[in-house]
mmCIF file of C-alpha atoms in Angstrom:
data_model
loop_
_atom_site.group_PDB
_atom_site.id
_atom_site.type_symbol
_atom_site.label_atom_id
_atom_site.label_comp_id
_atom_site.label_asym_id
_atom_site.label_seq_id
_atom_site.Cartn_x
_atom_site.Cartn_y
_atom_site.Cartn_z
ATOM 1 C CA MET A 22 14.543 -0.691 14.340
ATOM 2 C CA PRO A 23 13.490 -3.653 12.368
ATOM 3 C CA GLU A 24 10.012 -3.885 10.756
ATOM 4 C CA GLY A 25 7.702 -6.673 9.906
ATOM 5 C CA LYS A 26 4.155 -7.849 9.503
ATOM 6 C CA ILE A 27 2.828 -10.413 12.441
ATOM 7 C CA ILE A 28 1.385 -13.451 10.273
ATOM 8 C CA LYS A 29 0.636 -15.835 13.044
ATOM 9 C CA ALA A 30 -0.290 -15.216 16.894
ATOM 10 C CA LEU A 31 -0.548 -18.574 19.155
ATOM 11 C CA SER A 32 0.022 -19.087 22.707
ATOM 12 C CA GLY A 33 1.104 -15.518 23.635
ATOM 13 C CA PHE A 34 3.933 -15.459 20.825
ATOM 14 C CA TYR A 35 3.681 -13.337 17.644
ATOM 15 C CA TYR A 36 5.345 -14.443 14.542
ATOM 16 C CA VAL A 37 6.735 -11.424 12.647
ATOM 17 C CA LEU A 38 7.932 -11.908 9.097
ATOM 18 C CA SER A 39 10.467 -9.460 8.203
ATOM 19 C CA GLY A 40 11.908 -10.001 4.722
ATOM 20 C CA ASP A 41 12.280 -13.663 4.212
ATOM 21 C CA GLU A 42 12.668 -14.354 7.796
ATOM 22 C CA THR A 43 9.902 -15.187 10.427
ATOM 23 C CA ILE A 44 10.958 -14.343 14.182
ATOM 24 C CA GLN A 45 9.241 -15.461 17.236
ATOM 25 C CA CYS A 46 8.440 -12.496 19.461
ATOM 26 C CA ARG A 47 6.625 -11.687 22.742
ATOM 27 C CA GLY A 48 4.677 -8.488 23.295
ATOM 28 C CA ARG A 49 6.122 -5.923 25.476
ATOM 29 C CA GLY A 50 4.239 -5.034 28.757
ATOM 30 C CA VAL A 51 3.404 -1.479 27.684
ATOM 31 C CA PHE A 52 0.749 -3.120 25.323
ATOM 32 C CA ARG A 53 -1.206 -4.500 28.287
ATOM 33 C CA LYS A 54 -0.962 -1.278 30.165
ATOM 34 C CA GLN A 55 -2.486 0.391 27.159
ATOM 35 C CA LYS A 56 -5.028 -2.347 26.754
ATOM 36 C CA VAL A 57 -3.803 -2.882 23.034
ATOM 37 C CA THR A 58 -3.326 -6.364 21.751
ATOM 38 C CA PRO A 59 -1.179 -7.049 18.866
ATOM 39 C CA LEU A 60 -3.212 -8.755 15.752
ATOM 40 C CA VAL A 61 -2.198 -10.831 12.977
ATOM 41 C CA GLY A 62 -1.906 -8.495 10.011
ATOM 42 C CA ASP A 63 -0.426 -5.583 12.175
ATOM 43 C CA GLU A 64 2.825 -3.907 10.853
ATOM 44 C CA VAL A 65 5.151 -3.743 13.682
ATOM 45 C CA THR A 66 8.329 -2.533 14.930
ATOM 46 C CA PHE A 67 10.339 -5.137 16.768
ATOM 47 C CA GLN A 68 13.679 -5.925 18.477
ATOM 48 C CA ALA A 69 15.394 -9.468 18.296
ATOM 49 C CA GLU A 70 18.595 -11.198 19.187
ATOM 50 C CA ASN A 71 17.889 -14.118 17.000
ATOM 51 C CA ASP A 72 14.824 -15.833 15.230
ATOM 52 C CA LYS A 73 13.547 -17.391 18.705
ATOM 53 C CA GLU A 74 13.515 -14.537 20.906
ATOM 54 C CA GLY A 75 12.216 -11.166 20.019
ATOM 55 C CA TYR A 76 9.812 -8.415 21.342
ATOM 56 C CA VAL A 77 7.239 -6.437 19.617
ATOM 57 C CA LEU A 78 7.921 -2.969 20.458
ATOM 58 C CA GLY A 79 5.354 -0.870 18.404
ATOM 59 C CA LEU A 80 2.162 -1.108 16.232
ATOM 60 C CA GLU A 81 1.812 1.020 13.147
ATOM 61 C CA GLU A 82 -1.657 2.885 12.890
ATOM 62 C CA ARG A 83 -4.309 0.283 11.291
ATOM 63 C CA LYS A 84 -6.587 0.903 8.434
ATOM 64 C CA ASN A 85 -9.057 -1.512 10.054
ATOM 65 C CA SER A 86 -9.414 -4.415 12.323
ATOM 66 C CA LEU A 87 -11.892 -7.179 13.062
ATOM 67 C CA VAL A 88 -12.714 -8.676 16.465
ATOM 68 C CA ARG A 89 -13.824 -12.098 15.566
ATOM 69 C CA PRO A 90 -11.678 -13.288 13.824
ATOM 70 C CA PRO A 91 -8.993 -11.118 15.366
ATOM 71 C CA ILE A 92 -7.005 -9.416 12.418
ATOM 72 C CA ALA A 93 -5.984 -6.092 11.202
ATOM 73 C CA ASN A 94 -5.250 -4.280 7.918
ATOM 74 C CA VAL A 95 -7.449 -6.537 5.740
ATOM 75 C CA ASP A 96 -7.897 -5.325 2.037
ATOM 76 C CA GLN A 97 -10.628 -7.645 0.845
ATOM 77 C CA ALA A 98 -12.748 -10.632 2.097
ATOM 78 C CA ILE A 99 -13.581 -13.402 -0.200
ATOM 79 C CA LEU A 100 -17.019 -14.712 0.867
ATOM 80 C CA VAL A 101 -17.389 -18.167 0.085
ATOM 81 C CA PHE A 102 -20.892 -19.692 -0.080
ATOM 82 C CA SER A 103 -21.981 -22.870 -1.564
ATOM 83 C CA ALA A 104 -24.461 -23.316 -4.162
ATOM 84 C CA VAL A 105 -25.976 -26.122 -2.229
ATOM 85 C CA GLU A 106 -24.929 -28.342 0.913
ATOM 86 C CA PRO A 107 -25.674 -25.936 2.676
ATOM 87 C CA THR A 108 -28.172 -24.158 0.696
ATOM 88 C CA PHE A 109 -27.397 -20.692 -0.788
ATOM 89 C CA SER A 110 -28.867 -17.905 1.323
ATOM 90 C CA THR A 111 -29.063 -14.503 0.336
ATOM 91 C CA THR A 112 -29.852 -13.484 4.079
ATOM 92 C CA LEU A 113 -26.827 -14.787 5.253
ATOM 93 C CA LEU A 114 -24.732 -13.664 2.296
ATOM 94 C CA ASP A 115 -26.334 -9.981 2.830
ATOM 95 C CA ARG A 116 -25.221 -10.244 6.539
ATOM 96 C CA PHE A 117 -21.706 -10.924 5.929
ATOM 97 C CA LEU A 118 -21.679 -8.036 2.954
ATOM 98 C CA VAL A 119 -22.884 -5.503 5.630
ATOM 99 C CA LEU A 120 -20.456 -6.492 8.292
ATOM 100 C CA VAL A 121 -17.430 -6.303 5.295
ATOM 101 C CA GLU A 122 -18.726 -3.196 4.059
ATOM 102 C CA SER A 123 -19.060 -1.546 7.616
ATOM 103 C CA HIS A 124 -15.086 -2.145 7.787
ATOM 104 C CA ASP A 125 -14.200 -0.677 4.361
ATOM 105 C CA ILE A 126 -13.126 -4.365 3.308
ATOM 106 C CA GLU A 127 -13.822 -5.099 -0.509
ATOM 107 C CA PRO A 128 -15.994 -8.058 -0.854
ATOM 108 C CA ILE A 129 -15.761 -10.772 -3.501
ATOM 109 C CA ILE A 130 -18.225 -13.253 -3.521
ATOM 110 C CA CYS A 131 -17.454 -16.791 -4.392
ATOM 111 C CA ILE A 132 -19.975 -19.554 -4.794
ATOM 112 C CA THR A 133 -18.623 -22.901 -4.703
ATOM 113 C CA LYS A 134 -20.052 -26.722 -5.324
ATOM 114 C CA LEU A 135 -21.524 -25.754 -8.744
ATOM 115 C CA ASP A 136 -21.018 -29.303 -9.844
ATOM 116 C CA LEU A 137 -23.675 -30.135 -7.384
ATOM 117 C CA LEU A 138 -26.557 -27.980 -8.885
ATOM 118 C CA LEU A 139 -29.669 -29.394 -10.570
ATOM 119 C CA GLU A 140 -30.626 -27.651 -13.647
ATOM 120 C CA GLU A 141 -33.540 -25.846 -12.059
ATOM 121 C CA GLN A 142 -31.364 -24.937 -9.273
ATOM 122 C CA LYS A 143 -28.889 -23.443 -11.545
ATOM 123 C CA LYS A 144 -31.457 -21.177 -13.052
ATOM 124 C CA GLU A 145 -32.427 -19.849 -9.795
ATOM 125 C CA LEU A 146 -28.895 -19.236 -8.535
ATOM 126 C CA ASP A 147 -28.300 -17.443 -12.101
ATOM 127 C CA VAL A 148 -30.705 -15.048 -11.141
ATOM 128 C CA PHE A 149 -29.206 -13.925 -7.761
ATOM 129 C CA VAL A 150 -25.645 -13.949 -9.452
ATOM 130 C CA SER A 151 -27.198 -11.525 -12.115
ATOM 131 C CA ASP A 152 -28.480 -9.376 -9.134
ATOM 132 C CA TYR A 153 -25.313 -9.136 -7.287
ATOM 133 C CA ARG A 154 -23.303 -8.341 -10.107
ATOM 134 C CA GLU A 155 -25.858 -5.635 -11.064
ATOM 135 C CA MET A 156 -25.349 -3.990 -7.587
ATOM 136 C CA GLY A 157 -21.685 -3.891 -8.392
ATOM 137 C CA TYR A 158 -20.342 -6.859 -6.641
ATOM 138 C CA GLU A 159 -17.527 -9.204 -8.017
ATOM 139 C CA VAL A 160 -19.042 -12.836 -8.198
ATOM 140 C CA LEU A 161 -17.005 -16.028 -8.984
ATOM 141 C CA LEU A 162 -18.424 -19.324 -9.614
ATOM 142 C CA THR A 163 -16.231 -21.999 -8.647
ATOM 143 C CA SER A 164 -16.134 -25.912 -8.018
ATOM 144 C CA THR A 165 -13.115 -27.537 -6.550
ATOM 145 C CA LEU A 166 -13.722 -30.388 -9.299
ATOM 146 C CA ASP A 167 -12.672 -27.683 -11.876
ATOM 147 C CA GLU A 168 -9.209 -26.556 -11.096
ATOM 148 C CA ASN A 169 -9.362 -23.540 -13.543
ATOM 149 C CA SER A 170 -12.620 -22.112 -12.050
ATOM 150 C CA VAL A 171 -10.635 -21.811 -8.602
ATOM 151 C CA GLN A 172 -7.616 -20.504 -10.155
ATOM 152 C CA MET A 173 -9.535 -17.584 -11.132
ATOM 153 C CA LEU A 174 -9.195 -16.581 -7.347
ATOM 154 C CA LEU A 175 -5.359 -15.826 -7.671
ATOM 155 C CA PRO A 176 -5.332 -12.525 -9.607
ATOM 156 C CA TYR A 177 -7.388 -11.230 -6.890
ATOM 157 C CA LEU A 178 -4.832 -12.046 -4.118
ATOM 158 C CA GLU A 179 -1.606 -10.599 -5.430
ATOM 159 C CA ASP A 180 -0.428 -7.738 -3.018
ATOM 160 C CA LYS A 181 -3.392 -8.007 -0.743
ATOM 161 C CA VAL A 182 -4.360 -9.352 2.605
ATOM 162 C CA THR A 183 -7.579 -11.309 2.257
ATOM 163 C CA VAL A 184 -9.927 -12.858 4.661
ATOM 164 C CA VAL A 185 -11.608 -16.053 3.391
ATOM 165 C CA ALA A 186 -14.921 -16.189 5.372
ATOM 166 C CA GLY A 187 -18.227 -17.968 5.021
ATOM 167 C CA GLN A 188 -20.741 -20.304 6.360
ATOM 168 C CA SER A 189 -19.143 -23.540 7.808
ATOM 169 C CA GLY A 190 -18.878 -26.351 5.450
ATOM 170 C CA VAL A 191 -18.925 -24.293 2.284
ATOM 171 C CA GLY A 192 -15.229 -25.703 1.576
ATOM 172 C CA LYS A 193 -13.095 -22.790 2.308
ATOM 173 C CA SER A 194 -10.135 -24.781 3.361
ATOM 174 C CA SER A 195 -10.835 -26.899 0.157
ATOM 175 C CA LEU A 196 -10.498 -23.919 -2.073
ATOM 176 C CA LEU A 197 -7.068 -22.806 -0.445
ATOM 177 C CA ASN A 198 -5.881 -26.516 -0.863
ATOM 178 C CA VAL A 199 -6.574 -26.299 -4.877
ATOM 179 C CA LEU A 200 -4.970 -22.863 -4.882
ATOM 180 C CA ASP A 201 -1.802 -24.355 -2.992
ATOM 181 C CA PRO A 202 -1.862 -27.991 -2.567
ATOM 182 C CA SER A 203 1.124 -27.916 -0.223
ATOM 183 C CA LEU A 204 -0.927 -26.166 2.534
ATOM 184 C CA SER A 205 -2.803 -29.561 3.117
ATOM 185 C CA LEU A 206 -5.539 -27.603 5.155
ATOM 186 C CA LYS A 207 -7.787 -29.946 7.323
ATOM 187 C CA THR A 208 -11.074 -30.242 5.997
ATOM 188 C CA ASP A 209 -14.264 -31.936 7.411
ATOM 189 C CA ASP A 210 -17.364 -33.196 5.768
ATOM 190 C CA ILE A 211 -20.732 -31.318 6.780
ATOM 191 C CA SER A 212 -22.443 -33.114 9.772
ATOM 192 C CA THR A 213 -25.635 -34.399 8.093
ATOM 193 C CA SER A 214 -27.554 -34.288 11.374
ATOM 194 C CA LEU A 215 -26.992 -30.451 12.022
ATOM 195 C CA GLY A 216 -26.585 -29.598 8.297
ATOM 196 C CA ARG A 217 -23.616 -27.530 8.910
ATOM 197 C CA GLY A 218 -19.848 -28.212 8.908
ATOM 198 C CA LYS A 219 -17.655 -29.089 11.801
ATOM 199 C CA HIS A 220 -15.350 -26.387 12.510
ATOM 200 C CA THR A 221 -11.825 -27.060 11.218
ATOM 201 C CA THR A 222 -9.673 -23.875 11.558
ATOM 202 C CA ARG A 223 -8.672 -22.934 15.118
ATOM 203 C CA HIS A 224 -6.218 -20.033 15.042
ATOM 204 C CA VAL A 225 -5.706 -17.098 12.572
ATOM 205 C CA GLU A 226 -2.493 -17.291 10.411
ATOM 206 C CA LEU A 227 -1.765 -15.303 7.383
ATOM 207 C CA LEU A 228 -0.745 -17.802 4.341
ATOM 208 C CA SER A 229 1.315 -16.638 1.324
ATOM 209 C CA ILE A 230 -0.677 -17.299 -1.681
ATOM 210 C CA GLY A 231 -0.708 -15.756 -5.102
ATOM 211 C CA GLY A 232 1.727 -13.190 -4.309
ATOM 212 C CA GLY A 233 -0.398 -11.800 -1.261
ATOM 213 C CA PHE A 234 -1.683 -13.085 2.131
ATOM 214 C CA VAL A 235 -4.756 -14.975 2.688
ATOM 215 C CA ALA A 236 -5.897 -15.586 6.315
ATOM 216 C CA ASP A 237 -7.080 -18.860 7.065
ATOM 217 C CA THR A 238 -9.435 -17.989 9.679
ATOM 218 C CA PRO A 239 -12.350 -19.620 11.730
ATOM 219 C CA GLY A 240 -14.562 -17.310 9.905
ATOM 220 C CA PHE A 241 -16.798 -14.468 11.564
ATOM 221 C CA SER A 242 -17.960 -16.304 14.832
ATOM 222 C CA SER A 243 -20.360 -13.500 15.440
ATOM 223 C CA LEU A 244 -22.687 -12.140 12.492
ATOM 224 C CA GLU A 245 -24.204 -9.649 15.127
ATOM 225 C CA PHE A 246 -24.076 -5.904 14.090
ATOM 226 C CA THR A 247 -22.561 -4.673 17.496
ATOM 227 C CA GLU A 248 -20.821 -1.837 16.256
ATOM 228 C CA LEU A 249 -22.891 -0.783 13.434
ATOM 229 C CA GLU A 250 -25.335 2.209 13.932
ATOM 230 C CA ALA A 251 -28.572 2.654 11.873
ATOM 231 C CA GLU A 252 -27.315 5.786 10.196
ATOM 232 C CA GLU A 253 -24.372 3.641 9.036
ATOM 233 C CA LEU A 254 -26.555 0.682 7.504
ATOM 234 C CA PRO A 255 -27.705 2.283 4.214
ATOM 235 C CA TYR A 256 -24.006 2.830 3.213
ATOM 236 C CA CYS A 257 -23.527 -1.050 3.415
ATOM 237 C CA PHE A 258 -25.829 -1.401 0.307
ATOM 238 C CA PRO A 259 -24.067 0.054 -2.477
ATOM 239 C CA GLU A 260 -27.093 -0.109 -4.923
ATOM 240 C CA MET A 261 -28.963 2.011 -2.329
ATOM 241 C CA VAL A 262 -26.073 4.261 -2.252
ATOM 242 C CA ARG A 263 -26.242 5.123 -5.890
ATOM 243 C CA VAL A 264 -30.010 6.032 -5.937
ATOM 244 C CA SER A 265 -30.156 7.726 -2.511
ATOM 245 C CA GLU A 266 -29.012 11.070 -3.745
ATOM 246 C CA GLY A 267 -32.599 11.527 -5.223
ATOM 247 C CA CYS A 268 -33.901 11.200 -1.685
ATOM 248 C CA LYS A 269 -35.803 14.289 -0.831
ATOM 249 C CA PHE A 270 -34.402 14.111 2.907
ATOM 250 C CA ARG A 271 -30.642 14.074 3.648
ATOM 251 C CA GLY A 272 -29.988 11.189 5.963
ATOM 252 C CA CYS A 273 -32.971 9.232 4.644
ATOM 253 C CA LEU A 274 -33.081 5.726 6.157
ATOM 254 C CA HIS A 275 -35.548 4.606 3.190
ATOM 255 C CA VAL A 276 -38.495 3.640 5.600
ATOM 256 C CA LYS A 277 -41.345 5.861 6.059
ATOM 257 C CA GLU A 278 -39.723 9.061 4.549
ATOM 258 C CA PRO A 279 -41.538 10.681 1.669
ATOM 259 C CA LYS A 280 -40.236 11.052 -1.925
ATOM 260 C CA CYS A 281 -37.690 8.212 -1.196
ATOM 261 C CA ALA A 282 -35.588 7.063 -4.213
ATOM 262 C CA VAL A 283 -34.742 3.979 -2.780
ATOM 263 C CA LYS A 284 -38.320 2.860 -2.007
ATOM 264 C CA GLU A 285 -39.182 4.008 -5.420
ATOM 265 C CA ALA A 286 -36.175 1.997 -6.753
ATOM 266 C CA VAL A 287 -37.516 -1.107 -4.965
ATOM 267 C CA GLU A 288 -40.928 -0.704 -6.413
ATOM 268 C CA ASN A 289 -40.041 -0.419 -10.179
ATOM 269 C CA GLY A 290 -37.503 -3.288 -9.712
ATOM 270 C CA GLU A 291 -34.353 -1.538 -9.884
ATOM 271 C CA ILE A 292 -33.308 -3.204 -6.343
ATOM 272 C CA PRO A 293 -34.169 -6.613 -5.618
ATOM 273 C CA SER A 294 -37.062 -6.581 -3.146
ATOM 274 C CA TYR A 295 -35.322 -9.276 -1.110
ATOM 275 C CA ARG A 296 -32.412 -7.105 -0.480
ATOM 276 C CA TYR A 297 -34.598 -4.162 0.723
ATOM 277 C CA ASP A 298 -36.488 -6.651 3.016
ATOM 278 C CA HIS A 299 -33.097 -7.834 4.526
ATOM 279 C CA TYR A 300 -32.015 -4.140 4.934
ATOM 280 C CA LEU A 301 -35.336 -3.379 6.840
ATOM 281 C CA SER A 302 -34.647 -6.366 8.939
ATOM 282 C CA PHE A 303 -31.035 -5.567 9.695
ATOM 283 C CA LEU A 304 -32.114 -1.841 10.564
ATOM 284 C CA ASP A 305 -34.661 -3.220 13.030
ATOM 285 C CA GLU A 306 -32.341 -5.411 14.665
ATOM 286 C CA ILE A 307 -29.878 -2.475 15.258
ATOM 287 C CA LYS A 308 -32.670 -0.465 16.578
ATOM 288 C CA GLN A 309 -33.687 -3.128 18.952
ATOM 289 C CA ARG A 310 -30.142 -3.773 20.033
ATOM 290 C CA LYS A 311 -29.662 -2.948 23.988
ATOM 291 C CA PRO A 312 -27.382 0.299 24.312
ATOM 292 C CA ARG A 313 -23.850 -0.383 25.232
ATOM 293 C CA TYR A 314 -22.713 1.339 28.458
#
């Protein structure tokens, strides 16, 4: 039975890459009965008479999957944030980081539009860049006006399935166009009245770039922590994980517990206070969430 990877799903068809060929397939009715939907990124077995008529017969076990965007088997996420227009937000970045970390996806932070920064803004951004690198995150600084800065992304793409995500209007499609001009992905300017970008990407598709696959996706349309439990949240903050071994109690949530190593690290400046504030805010959000039935 031939095997392949779904690289696009559109209008009920699944486009399966097998070797150098892409075969247009439909899903078997068995998936509906099992309430399973094949996703872009799925490794599948299929049957095909030709490149226009095939059927997806089975799915390999997934290592992870996202709901919005609907994609499976993601290795890493490049989180694209602009330095300005829209303004860089650590709150939003931390929300993205938690969502990615909770799915065991490796995050890479990519900050764009550096060419638009004023000197004072650059100094402020440098502090945040230093903080996130200290936490253990890979942080890349780019500008589409400096092609070499964008090309730094290429080595990270090889042999990986990468999701490119971030706030609307930050230039995700512009970055991909610099990496591979033949893509000619549609980009839109930021709506000045709303201060956010118009939505340009309509469906999920894996694009072959830099020896790997990059998902050009509409991004995370939901940034809510619907699947994350309170006990799991501390593990989505790597700098907390590192010091939490010093906490007196196992399962410490780092809020009111005595002899908490994380709170001590915040007090002595080892962990930035804004990260801890975001953690507390997210924790409260999860605890206030209505239970699912």
